[in-house]
Amino acid sequence: MDDHEANPLLQPWDTPHGLPPFSRLQAAHFQPALEAAMREHRRELAAIAADPAPPDFDNTVAAFDRAGALLGRVAAVFYNLTASATSPELQAVQRALAAPLAAHHSAVYMDAALFARVAALHARRDSLGLAPEALRLLERLHLDFVRAGASLSPAAQQRYAEVMQSLAQLTTRFAQNVLHDESTWHLALQGEADLAGLPEALRAALRQAGAERGLPGPALTLARSLVVPFLTASTRRDLREQVWRALVGRGEHAGEHDNREVARDILRLRNEQARLHGHACYADFALVDTMAGNRAAVQGLLDEVWPRARAGGARARAARAAQMQAAPARAAGPPGAPIEPWDWRFWAERVRRERYAIDDAEVKPYFELGRVAAAAFDCAGRLFGLRFEPRADIPVYHPDVRAYEVRDADGTLRGIFLQDNYARPNKRSGAWMSALRWQSRNARGPDGRVGAQLPVILNNNNFARGAPGEPTLLSLDDARTLFHEFGHGLHGLLSDVRYERLSGTQVLRDFVELPSQIFEHWIAEPEVLQRHARHWRTGEPIPAGLVQRLQRAQRFNQGYETVRYTASAIVDLAVHALPEAEPPADLCAFEAGLLQAQGLPHGVGLNHRLVHFQHLFAGSGYAAGYYVYLWAEVLDADGFGAFREAGSAFDPAVAARLRRHVYASGNSVEPGAAYQAFRGRAPTVAPLLAKRGLVPEPLTP
Ligand SMILES: [Zn+2]
C-alpha cells in the first residue's frame, strides 16, 4: 500500500493544533508511511549535498536541522503507540521496520558528500561568525556524524551499518520479550487467605486488575503500582516469594522470549561498535559524549556512594531482623530464616510504621491522582507562570489520555501536553516522557516558510486504576513519579531554542534527569502538601502531624533504595567495560559474581537484572548510562539548595534562573556552563549524600 491519498499519516493533519488523527490511524498505515517519509528525507538530504553553492551554515547545517520533518512526525506517532497502546499488528511492523529505520539513520550519517560539507564548516567554525547556539549546533551535528561512523573507512562503514541494524532488531526483541513476560503473568488470588494483610485500596485495585483480565476475582499482575504495595503489605510470605520470583525472572525463561542470548548478542555488537571507533570497550565510547566525560568520573561517583549505601543497607537490615524475630512464622518464615528479597519491603514497612507511625493506608487518601496532577500544574504555575487548560477536542490515542493547552502567564500558547496515567496490558511498564513534536524556531511550516513550531509533549505513567466508582489513590512514591515525568514534560514544554536538534530533553544524557529530579522536590514540600494533599472524600488537608512524620520518614529506607540502584549502575558499567569481544558465556552468573565481589548485602536484590534491564537493552540511550540518575541527583540536590538559601521553594528569582538556564536552554549551552549559570557555582556531592541520609557515616572501604 503506497497510496498517499488513503494514508492519513501522509496527509496534512487538520486537527486542533495539528495533532495526529489518531482515530483514523491503523497499524497498516505505518509501514508505507515510514517508507515514504524515509524517501522524502533522503531527497531533502540529497538536495543539500548536491547544492552547487559552497557550504554555509544556513544551506547545510540549518537545512539539515529542518530536514526529515515528515519522518520525525510519523516516527513519533509510531514509537508512542508501540509504547503506550501497542497491538500484535504494530509489534509486527516494529520488528519489520527496526532494521530499515536503523539503516536509514546510518545512511544519513554516512553520506560522504553531506559529511564533507559539515566537516568543511566544522574545520573553520571559529571564523564563521556564528551565534553561540548556531556554533553549538554545528559542533553537535559534526559529533553526531562522527559518532555514527561518518569518518570511518568505507569497509568499516559498511560493517558499522550492519552492526547498527542488528542492534536495532535485537533491542526491539529484548523489549518485546520483557513486555511478553509482564503482560502474560498474573496470580489469581483466591479468597480471603490470599489477601491477608492487604489494605482495602489495594484489594480494590487487584479486583480491577482481575476484571481487566477477564478473571472472576482479584489478580496480581507485574504492574509496579500493584507489586510494590503487595510486597509491602502481604503477610503471605509464600505469595510474596512467588511474585518476587516472577518479577526478577522476567526475560529469563527458556524458549522464544528468552533474553539471555539477546543481551549477549547486543553486548557483542556494542563491543564491536566501540572498537570500530577505536575504543577498548563500549563504556568508553558511550561516556565520551556525556557531562561526566569518562569512566573514571562515573566510577568515582559510584565509589563515593556505594560503601555509604552498603552501610545504610546493613543498618536497615539489622532493624528488620529485629522485627522478624517477633513476628509469626507465616509472615516471617521459619525461626532464624534470613531476610530474603521478598521480605525486605514488608519488614521495612513494619519498621517504618513503628518508628514514624506512618501507614500507607493513612497516606494514600490524600494523594488522589487528579489532585496530584493538579498539584504539579499549580507548582508549574507558581514557579514559571504556566497554565494548563484541558481541551476535550484535541485528538488522543486512548480514552485515558488527557490533553491540555499550555499557556504562559501572558496567555501565549507554549505547547500541548498529553498525560496518560493508567497501567494497561498493551502499555510498557515504567513511566516516561516523549514528544510528538519538539519545540523549534527553524521548522518549515505547511506554507513553506521557516518559523516557530510548538512542542507536543507526552507523559506516561502506570498507575493502577481505582475500581469503578472509586478514586485512583497514589502512594507518595507514585506521586513523586508523576512529578518526575512532569519535570521532563516541562523540559520539553519550556524549551526555547532555535534548532530542533538542541531542543527540550535532547541534551547530554547525564544532564537530562536534572529537570525531572529537581521537580520531585516540590511534591514533598510542606507548603505544597498542605495545599494539595487533601482527603479525596472529605477535602480535608493532610494533617500537619502526618506531614512532619512523612518528612522524617523521607530518608528512611534510602540505604535499601541506594544499594539497589547503585548495584544496578555498577553492573551496567562493568558489563559495558569488558574489553573482550565475546561477552561472558553466562550473564546471570557474571551478574551474581560481580555483586558478590562488591559485597551486595543478602536479600536486597537489584533494581533491574540484566535479562530485563530495559534501560540497557531496549535501546542504547542508557547503556553504560544507568548512573545518570545519580549524577543528576548530585545536580538536583545541590540545585534545590538554591531555593532553600533564598528562603522559599517558590522564590521568583531562583525560579526564573532555573527556567532560563535549565528548562529552556535545551542543549544550546554546554551543560556544565548551564548549571553554573543557574547556580552561580559548580555542584557539590554533599547535598546528595545528606538528602539520602548517607552522611555523616564513617566510610567502610
Ligand atoms: Zn527521568
XYZ file of C-alpha atoms and ligand atoms in Angstrom:
702
model
C 0.000 0.000 0.000
C 1.602 3.225 -1.101
C -1.406 5.395 -1.628
C -0.775 8.826 -0.095
C -4.386 9.819 -0.597
C -5.619 6.974 1.562
C -2.929 7.174 4.235
C -3.804 9.691 6.950
C -0.220 9.657 8.210
C 0.937 11.270 4.972
C -1.782 13.864 4.669
C -1.737 17.233 6.439
C -3.290 16.886 9.877
C -6.151 19.359 10.064
C -6.896 18.504 13.696
C -6.720 21.025 16.583
C -3.050 22.034 16.885
C -2.163 19.550 14.142
C -2.118 16.514 16.388
C -2.113 13.091 14.744
C -5.611 11.988 13.653
C -5.426 9.000 15.978
C -8.959 7.741 15.363
C -8.199 7.272 11.643
C -4.842 5.539 12.094
C -4.433 1.814 11.550
C -1.380 -0.370 12.012
C -1.281 -0.969 8.260
C -0.680 2.748 7.637
C 2.713 2.822 9.338
C 4.989 0.777 7.130
C 4.106 2.604 3.872
C 4.137 5.973 5.632
C 7.515 5.405 7.263
C 8.956 4.165 3.979
C 7.619 7.213 2.119
C 8.925 9.514 4.858
C 12.391 7.956 4.681
C 12.407 8.510 0.903
C 11.406 12.140 1.377
C 14.140 12.631 3.968
C 16.713 11.152 1.561
C 15.510 13.521 -1.204
C 15.849 16.528 1.114
C 19.348 15.497 2.159
C 20.398 14.781 -1.420
C 19.390 18.332 -2.311
C 21.577 19.716 0.496
C 24.526 17.539 -0.510
C 24.174 18.460 -4.207
C 23.795 22.197 -3.618
C 26.179 23.892 -6.100
C 26.703 26.771 -3.675
C 29.643 26.309 -1.289
C 28.565 25.112 2.136
C 27.492 27.727 4.618
C 25.678 27.452 7.906
C 22.212 28.005 6.522
C 22.363 25.878 3.366
C 23.957 22.950 5.199
C 23.607 22.944 8.997
C 20.278 24.743 9.463
C 18.921 22.939 6.381
C 19.926 19.582 7.866
C 18.140 20.517 11.093
C 14.968 21.244 9.087
C 15.116 18.058 7.013
C 13.213 14.900 7.878
C 10.165 16.646 9.315
C 7.733 14.102 7.863
C 9.803 11.194 9.123
C 10.089 12.783 12.559
C 6.350 13.336 12.673
C 5.344 9.815 11.596
C 8.040 8.031 13.625
C 6.999 9.927 16.764
C 3.421 8.667 16.419
C 4.696 5.163 15.748
C 7.030 4.999 18.737
C 4.436 6.480 21.053
C 1.781 3.982 20.042
C 4.114 0.988 20.252
C 4.967 2.056 23.814
C 1.533 3.098 25.112
C -1.126 1.327 23.066
C 0.511 -1.455 21.131
C -1.011 -4.438 19.356
C 0.326 -7.582 17.693
C -0.042 -5.785 14.334
C 2.005 -2.774 15.489
C 4.586 -5.088 17.048
C 4.959 -6.876 13.721
C 5.552 -3.544 11.967
C 8.047 -2.658 14.684
C 10.019 -5.855 14.093
C 9.838 -5.459 10.319
C 10.983 -1.830 10.350
C 13.629 -1.835 13.091
C 16.407 -2.684 10.641
C 15.270 -0.405 7.767
C 14.928 2.567 10.150
C 18.382 1.888 11.570
C 19.748 1.534 8.023
C 18.198 4.862 7.113
C 19.824 6.512 10.110
C 23.188 5.004 9.205
C 22.843 6.083 5.575
C 22.084 9.672 6.601
C 25.133 9.967 8.818
C 27.456 8.083 6.489
C 26.615 10.181 3.452
C 30.102 11.238 2.343
C 29.016 14.340 0.394
C 26.891 15.596 3.256
C 29.594 14.927 5.816
C 32.172 16.692 3.635
C 30.085 19.879 3.795
C 29.573 19.615 7.551
C 33.254 18.817 8.135
C 34.389 21.747 5.975
C 32.285 24.120 8.036
C 33.356 22.496 11.286
C 37.034 22.943 10.383
C 36.598 26.719 10.150
C 33.801 27.060 12.720
C 35.566 29.789 14.663
C 35.822 32.072 11.653
C 32.204 31.772 10.534
C 30.915 34.462 12.892
C 28.211 32.160 14.232
C 25.928 32.936 17.155
C 26.642 30.690 20.167
C 23.610 28.454 19.531
C 24.481 28.051 15.850
C 28.064 27.155 16.744
C 26.769 24.620 19.267
C 24.541 23.067 16.584
C 27.439 22.793 14.138
C 29.616 21.103 16.758
C 26.760 18.814 17.799
C 25.987 17.849 14.223
C 29.621 17.138 13.426
C 29.846 14.926 16.503
C 26.601 13.137 15.534
C 28.172 12.313 12.164
C 31.473 11.158 13.642
C 29.805 9.003 16.293
C 27.552 7.440 13.674
C 30.614 6.372 11.695
C 30.965 9.126 9.072
C 34.746 9.277 9.342
C 35.296 5.506 9.114
C 36.783 3.805 6.056
C 34.206 2.595 3.510
C 34.658 -1.047 4.536
C 34.329 -0.191 8.228
C 31.277 1.931 7.438
C 29.558 -0.977 5.777
C 30.185 -3.218 8.764
C 29.160 -0.418 11.126
C 25.800 -0.051 9.404
C 25.236 -3.812 9.689
C 26.060 -3.682 13.392
C 23.609 -0.836 13.961
C 20.810 -2.620 12.097
C 21.340 -5.811 14.076
C 21.348 -3.820 17.307
C 18.059 -2.190 16.372
C 16.456 -5.584 15.755
C 17.856 -7.073 18.940
C 16.831 -4.196 21.196
C 13.302 -4.346 19.757
C 13.178 -8.049 20.520
C 14.538 -7.523 24.013
C 11.791 -5.023 24.852
C 9.059 -7.182 23.344
C 10.274 -10.181 25.349
C 10.036 -8.222 28.597
C 6.578 -6.956 27.681
C 5.550 -10.526 26.922
C 6.615 -11.749 30.341
C 4.985 -8.771 32.047
C 1.678 -8.999 30.257
C 1.227 -12.764 30.421
C 1.978 -13.282 34.113
C -0.671 -12.931 36.752
C -1.501 -14.527 40.047
C -5.213 -15.136 40.629
C -5.859 -14.532 44.316
C -8.356 -16.959 45.815
C -10.328 -15.922 48.804
C -9.529 -14.005 51.968
C -6.442 -16.067 52.797
C -4.597 -14.808 49.699
C -5.446 -11.200 50.544
C -4.173 -11.319 54.120
C -2.668 -8.049 55.271
C -3.745 -6.054 52.216
C -5.440 -2.682 52.692
C -8.826 -2.129 51.072
C -7.490 0.247 48.400
C -5.036 -2.373 47.168
C -7.739 -5.049 47.220
C -9.888 -2.811 45.034
C -7.005 -2.274 42.612
C -6.400 -6.042 42.480
C -10.087 -6.701 41.764
C -9.871 -4.117 38.993
C -6.749 -5.789 37.563
C -8.554 -9.149 37.675
C -11.598 -7.715 35.914
C -9.375 -6.181 33.193
C -8.020 -9.666 32.549
C -11.439 -11.249 32.490
C -10.993 -13.086 35.786
C -13.802 -13.562 38.302
C -11.706 -12.454 41.297
C -8.748 -10.250 42.204
C -5.419 -10.773 40.437
C -1.898 -9.586 40.992
C -0.013 -8.514 37.860
C 3.551 -7.264 37.478
C 2.473 -3.601 37.323
C 4.789 -1.803 39.707
C 1.885 0.018 41.336
C 0.475 -3.379 42.381
C 3.669 -5.319 43.060
C 5.315 -2.822 45.391
C 2.303 -2.384 47.698
C 1.710 -6.140 47.640
C 5.298 -6.873 48.695
C 4.923 -4.202 51.337
C 1.659 -5.355 52.867
C 1.023 -9.034 52.217
C 1.530 -11.238 55.271
C 1.656 -14.244 52.921
C 5.379 -14.810 52.634
C 4.817 -17.591 50.074
C 2.874 -15.283 47.746
C 5.430 -12.516 48.165
C 8.062 -15.005 47.095
C 6.014 -16.042 44.049
C 5.552 -12.528 42.750
C 9.147 -11.630 43.516
C 10.414 -14.587 41.518
C 8.141 -13.685 38.615
C 9.407 -10.121 38.724
C 13.110 -10.904 38.776
C 12.652 -13.790 36.349
C 11.348 -11.588 33.537
C 13.404 -12.267 30.439
C 14.971 -15.399 31.867
C 12.738 -18.180 30.583
C 13.971 -20.724 28.091
C 12.080 -20.518 24.817
C 11.250 -17.895 22.285
C 11.105 -14.983 24.772
C 14.453 -15.697 26.435
C 16.560 -12.541 26.754
C 19.777 -14.174 27.938
C 21.197 -14.684 24.461
C 19.619 -11.476 23.142
C 21.530 -9.471 25.749
C 24.774 -11.291 24.925
C 24.311 -10.595 21.225
C 23.736 -6.907 21.993
C 26.875 -6.737 24.148
C 28.972 -8.436 21.471
C 27.819 -5.965 18.830
C 28.308 -2.959 21.119
C 31.858 -4.050 21.786
C 32.434 -4.222 18.036
C 30.828 -0.804 17.602
C 33.217 0.670 20.173
C 36.231 -0.998 18.559
C 35.330 0.406 15.158
C 35.551 3.822 16.833
C 38.931 2.958 18.348
C 37.732 2.444 21.925
C 38.602 -0.583 24.043
C 35.086 -1.052 25.372
C 31.577 0.240 24.866
C 31.528 2.232 28.114
C 34.483 4.319 26.910
C 32.726 5.043 23.624
C 29.419 5.904 25.310
C 30.883 8.133 28.017
C 32.851 10.414 25.707
C 29.623 12.209 24.823
C 28.426 12.918 28.368
C 28.842 15.541 31.055
C 30.884 13.019 33.082
C 33.184 12.541 30.089
C 34.841 9.259 31.050
C 34.619 6.049 33.044
C 36.821 7.311 35.876
C 34.432 10.158 36.657
C 31.454 7.798 36.798
C 33.326 5.187 38.803
C 34.425 7.937 41.183
C 30.835 8.874 41.956
C 29.753 5.229 42.347
C 32.725 4.568 44.640
C 31.795 7.542 46.783
C 28.213 6.384 47.203
C 28.497 2.571 47.285
C 30.182 1.992 50.687
C 27.854 4.521 52.348
C 24.825 2.893 50.749
C 26.019 -0.538 51.829
C 26.467 0.665 55.392
C 22.965 2.169 55.279
C 21.631 -1.128 53.949
C 23.336 -3.037 56.780
C 21.781 -0.764 59.427
C 18.354 -1.199 57.865
C 18.881 -4.947 57.777
C 19.559 -5.095 61.492
C 16.342 -3.201 62.204
C 14.316 -5.577 60.021
C 15.899 -8.643 61.583
C 14.745 -7.442 64.997
C 11.212 -7.048 63.655
C 11.237 -10.523 62.136
C 12.234 -12.153 65.418
C 8.990 -11.124 66.999
C 6.702 -11.972 64.089
C 4.579 -15.047 63.397
C 6.169 -17.677 61.166
C 3.614 -17.298 58.397
C 4.876 -13.804 57.640
C 8.484 -14.248 58.718
C 9.289 -17.793 57.686
C 10.801 -20.425 59.985
C 12.764 -19.190 63.023
C 16.195 -17.916 62.060
C 15.287 -17.642 58.342
C 17.365 -14.942 56.669
C 15.724 -11.849 55.208
C 15.035 -12.647 51.586
C 14.408 -10.062 48.865
C 10.646 -10.700 49.061
C 10.770 -9.871 52.796
C 12.540 -6.568 52.563
C 9.731 -4.161 51.775
C 7.369 -5.934 54.160
C 9.697 -5.545 57.130
C 10.740 -2.076 56.090
C 7.109 -1.080 56.287
C 6.827 -2.573 59.783
C 9.878 -0.655 60.949
C 8.605 2.496 59.273
C 5.241 2.188 60.990
C 6.837 1.605 64.326
C 9.353 4.434 64.076
C 7.356 7.062 62.268
C 3.812 5.823 62.806
C 3.193 6.004 59.061
C 0.848 3.674 57.297
C 0.361 3.837 53.511
C -3.356 3.333 54.001
C -3.349 6.512 56.073
C -1.332 8.442 53.471
C -2.923 7.411 50.178
C -6.359 9.002 50.604
C -4.536 12.351 50.484
C -2.983 11.600 47.102
C -5.850 11.145 44.697
C -4.482 11.095 41.143
C -6.439 14.109 39.873
C -5.326 16.211 42.832
C -1.684 15.187 42.400
C -1.790 16.134 38.714
C -3.383 19.463 39.681
C -0.610 19.990 42.235
C 2.018 19.547 39.531
C 0.229 22.074 37.292
C -0.045 24.508 40.203
C 3.678 24.248 41.003
C 4.483 24.921 37.339
C 2.198 27.937 37.596
C 3.795 29.312 40.746
C 7.320 28.714 39.510
C 7.056 29.562 35.840
C 3.659 31.174 35.350
C 2.293 28.289 33.244
C -1.416 27.473 32.921
C -2.738 24.055 31.862
C -6.156 24.256 30.202
C -7.930 20.966 29.481
C -9.138 20.553 25.908
C -11.555 17.765 25.053
C -11.344 18.403 21.288
C -7.649 17.558 20.933
C -7.368 14.038 19.491
C -5.843 11.386 21.733
C -4.947 7.737 21.117
C -6.813 6.293 24.103
C -9.710 7.497 26.271
C -7.384 7.521 29.305
C -5.309 10.340 27.827
C -5.954 13.941 28.931
C -4.953 16.821 26.643
C -4.054 20.374 27.716
C -3.125 23.652 26.117
C -0.192 25.112 27.998
C -0.035 28.900 28.233
C 2.459 31.355 29.622
C 1.469 33.966 32.205
C 0.747 36.450 29.391
C -1.524 33.975 27.592
C 0.968 32.945 24.895
C 0.486 29.343 23.841
C 3.640 27.377 24.702
C 2.623 23.894 23.633
C 0.335 20.920 24.073
C 0.614 18.462 26.929
C -0.845 14.933 26.935
C -0.969 12.903 30.122
C -1.629 9.126 30.064
C -1.646 7.945 33.664
C -3.052 4.418 33.860
C -1.493 0.981 33.502
C -2.858 -1.124 30.636
C -1.878 -4.568 29.378
C -0.814 -3.145 25.989
C 1.416 -0.485 27.516
C 5.036 -0.952 28.528
C 5.891 -0.705 32.212
C 7.567 2.255 33.858
C 6.982 5.961 33.418
C 8.378 8.171 30.699
C 8.148 11.399 28.751
C 8.136 11.605 24.990
C 7.369 14.125 22.281
C 5.098 14.095 19.261
C 6.771 17.356 18.214
C 9.799 19.241 19.544
C 9.924 22.985 20.002
C 11.873 24.779 17.289
C 12.081 28.124 15.503
C 13.661 26.516 12.461
C 10.742 24.401 11.257
C 9.287 24.610 7.756
C 5.551 25.176 8.005
C 2.890 23.959 5.583
C 3.266 27.256 3.663
C 6.979 26.550 3.120
C 8.107 29.341 5.432
C 10.574 28.755 8.248
C 9.234 29.619 11.668
C 8.161 28.505 15.107
C 6.928 25.033 15.964
C 5.245 24.451 19.300
C 6.054 21.281 21.230
C 3.587 18.449 21.800
C 4.741 16.583 24.891
C 3.522 13.352 26.470
C 3.797 11.911 29.951
C 3.115 8.238 30.569
C 2.635 6.708 33.993
C 1.468 3.241 35.011
C -0.838 3.776 37.968
C -3.308 1.022 38.818
C -6.774 2.442 38.235
C -9.190 2.537 41.135
C -12.219 0.249 40.891
C -15.284 1.650 39.069
C -16.670 4.496 41.135
C -13.563 4.580 43.315
C -10.758 7.139 43.107
C -7.230 6.269 41.998
C -5.105 6.791 45.098
C -1.346 7.127 44.867
C 1.437 6.417 47.292
C 3.866 9.239 47.939
C 6.331 7.388 45.670
C 3.760 7.294 42.862
C 3.079 10.995 43.335
C 6.816 11.613 43.129
C 6.947 9.637 39.863
C 4.205 11.823 38.413
C 6.191 14.927 39.376
C 9.358 13.398 37.906
C 7.824 12.794 34.491
C 6.125 16.162 34.654
C 9.569 17.717 35.170
C 10.697 16.057 31.925
C 7.490 17.351 30.366
C 8.334 20.909 31.414
C 11.793 20.474 29.906
C 10.037 19.812 26.590
C 7.345 22.485 27.010
C 9.581 25.320 28.229
C 12.228 24.693 25.582
C 13.154 27.970 23.904
C 15.823 27.338 21.296
C 16.143 27.892 17.575
C 17.176 24.440 16.379
C 15.228 21.242 16.864
C 18.337 19.112 17.398
C 19.092 21.164 20.525
C 15.510 21.284 21.796
C 13.925 20.069 25.020
C 15.263 16.862 26.522
C 17.703 16.215 23.665
C 20.572 17.101 25.973
C 23.524 15.048 27.160
C 22.101 12.060 28.914
C 23.626 12.688 32.326
C 22.006 16.137 32.333
C 18.563 15.000 31.195
C 17.418 13.811 34.634
C 18.123 17.150 36.306
C 14.874 18.906 35.250
C 12.826 15.839 36.225
C 14.532 15.063 39.513
C 14.640 18.618 40.760
C 10.889 18.848 40.178
C 10.335 15.915 42.572
C 11.357 18.195 45.434
C 8.115 20.157 45.218
C 5.737 17.263 45.950
C 7.474 16.805 49.298
C 7.349 20.495 50.239
C 5.082 21.012 53.285
C 3.594 24.076 51.606
C 2.571 22.027 48.557
C 1.284 19.146 50.664
C -0.857 21.460 52.772
C -2.411 22.982 49.679
C -2.943 19.900 47.509
C -2.747 16.756 49.613
C -6.424 16.701 50.558
C -8.500 13.741 51.558
C -10.340 12.567 48.452
C -13.613 12.088 50.335
C -13.674 14.960 52.811
C -11.391 17.538 51.168
C -9.593 17.945 54.499
C -5.927 18.907 54.120
C -3.358 16.367 55.212
C -2.775 16.729 58.988
C 0.351 18.694 59.874
C 1.474 15.870 62.146
C 1.373 13.403 59.255
C 3.377 15.800 57.069
C 6.023 16.014 59.790
C 6.157 12.255 60.066
C 6.434 11.977 56.261
C 9.307 14.453 56.327
C 11.132 12.474 58.975
C 10.466 9.200 57.193
C 11.710 10.522 53.853
C 15.237 9.314 54.380
C 14.056 6.022 55.747
C 14.892 3.077 53.519
C 17.262 5.217 51.447
C 20.056 2.777 52.222
C 17.994 -0.001 50.627
C 16.985 2.051 47.602
C 20.501 3.387 47.107
C 22.084 -0.056 47.346
C 19.626 -1.495 44.810
C 20.098 1.378 42.417
C 23.867 1.684 42.758
C 24.319 -2.066 42.367
C 22.436 -1.918 39.073
C 24.597 1.002 37.947
C 27.740 -0.936 38.886
C 26.578 -3.966 36.866
C 25.772 -1.740 33.889
C 29.163 -0.058 33.897
C 31.026 -3.336 34.448
C 29.280 -5.283 31.714
C 29.882 -2.485 29.211
C 33.501 -2.017 30.296
C 34.530 -5.579 29.396
C 37.229 -5.293 26.745
C 36.774 -8.830 25.397
C 34.981 -9.184 22.092
C 32.992 -12.128 23.451
C 30.654 -11.378 26.377
C 30.551 -13.722 29.399
C 29.020 -17.087 28.484
C 26.538 -16.856 31.359
C 25.400 -13.304 32.026
C 23.391 -14.285 35.089
C 26.484 -15.862 36.641
C 28.538 -12.788 35.711
C 25.984 -10.572 37.434
C 25.865 -12.725 40.562
C 29.667 -12.985 40.803
C 30.137 -9.258 40.425
C 27.590 -8.454 43.122
C 29.138 -10.936 45.486
C 32.552 -9.372 44.938
C 31.054 -5.930 45.611
C 29.505 -7.154 48.856
C 25.852 -6.657 47.977
C 24.005 -7.492 51.217
C 21.947 -10.687 51.030
C 18.270 -10.164 50.476
C 18.472 -6.740 48.876
C 18.283 -7.555 45.168
C 18.720 -5.214 42.242
C 16.500 -2.592 40.684
C 16.955 -4.400 37.384
C 18.653 -7.635 36.416
C 20.436 -7.764 33.080
C 17.835 -10.079 31.498
C 15.117 -7.402 31.763
C 17.186 -4.235 32.123
C 15.328 -2.148 29.554
C 17.437 0.950 30.164
C 20.396 -1.011 28.832
C 18.949 -3.309 26.227
C 15.638 -1.933 24.937
C 17.667 0.780 23.228
C 21.100 2.287 23.647
C 20.142 5.545 25.334
C 21.059 4.401 28.827
C 23.626 1.695 28.037
C 26.639 2.385 30.254
C 24.391 5.194 31.446
C 22.235 3.947 34.305
C 24.451 6.092 36.550
C 22.856 9.217 35.101
C 20.103 9.336 37.734
C 22.703 9.522 40.484
C 24.768 12.013 38.504
C 21.709 14.203 38.026
C 20.805 13.771 41.679
C 24.078 15.428 42.594
C 22.822 18.335 40.494
C 19.205 18.320 41.713
C 20.077 18.086 45.411
C 22.640 20.842 45.026
C 20.326 22.855 42.759
C 17.280 22.763 45.023
C 19.554 24.228 47.702
C 19.310 27.497 45.797
C 15.622 27.728 46.775
C 16.431 26.817 50.380
C 19.095 29.525 50.503
C 16.630 32.037 49.075
C 14.167 31.120 51.832
C 11.295 29.889 49.614
C 10.583 26.890 47.398
C 8.938 29.347 45.002
C 11.470 32.154 45.081
C 10.786 34.034 41.840
C 14.393 34.991 41.079
C 15.695 31.443 41.537
C 12.737 30.082 39.553
C 13.485 32.497 36.712
C 17.124 31.357 36.595
C 16.044 27.720 36.728
C 13.663 28.250 33.826
C 16.113 30.159 31.688
C 19.279 28.126 32.208
C 17.909 24.623 32.819
C 14.360 24.159 31.461
C 14.531 26.467 28.441
C 18.067 26.122 27.160
C 17.915 22.525 25.886
C 21.295 21.589 24.509
C 22.038 25.097 23.250
C 24.556 25.556 26.073
C 27.204 23.145 27.430
C 25.505 21.556 30.487
C 28.215 22.396 32.999
C 28.012 26.039 31.953
C 24.201 25.974 32.043
C 24.267 24.630 35.597
C 26.795 27.224 36.715
C 24.705 29.998 35.189
C 21.714 28.790 37.211
C 23.506 28.078 40.495
C 26.333 30.585 40.362
C 28.881 27.848 41.060
C 29.756 24.227 40.261
C 27.768 21.450 42.015
C 28.999 19.547 45.078
C 28.191 15.946 46.145
C 27.453 16.667 49.816
C 23.765 17.656 49.388
C 23.068 14.342 47.621
C 24.584 12.346 50.476
C 22.626 14.370 53.006
C 19.363 14.022 51.058
C 19.763 10.257 51.014
C 20.662 10.174 54.694
C 24.085 8.708 53.871
C 26.126 11.162 55.950
C 27.659 11.508 58.363
C 28.813 7.922 58.234
C 32.313 6.544 58.576
C 33.463 5.132 55.247
C 33.942 1.396 55.170
C 36.192 0.572 52.261
Zn 13.536 10.543 34.204
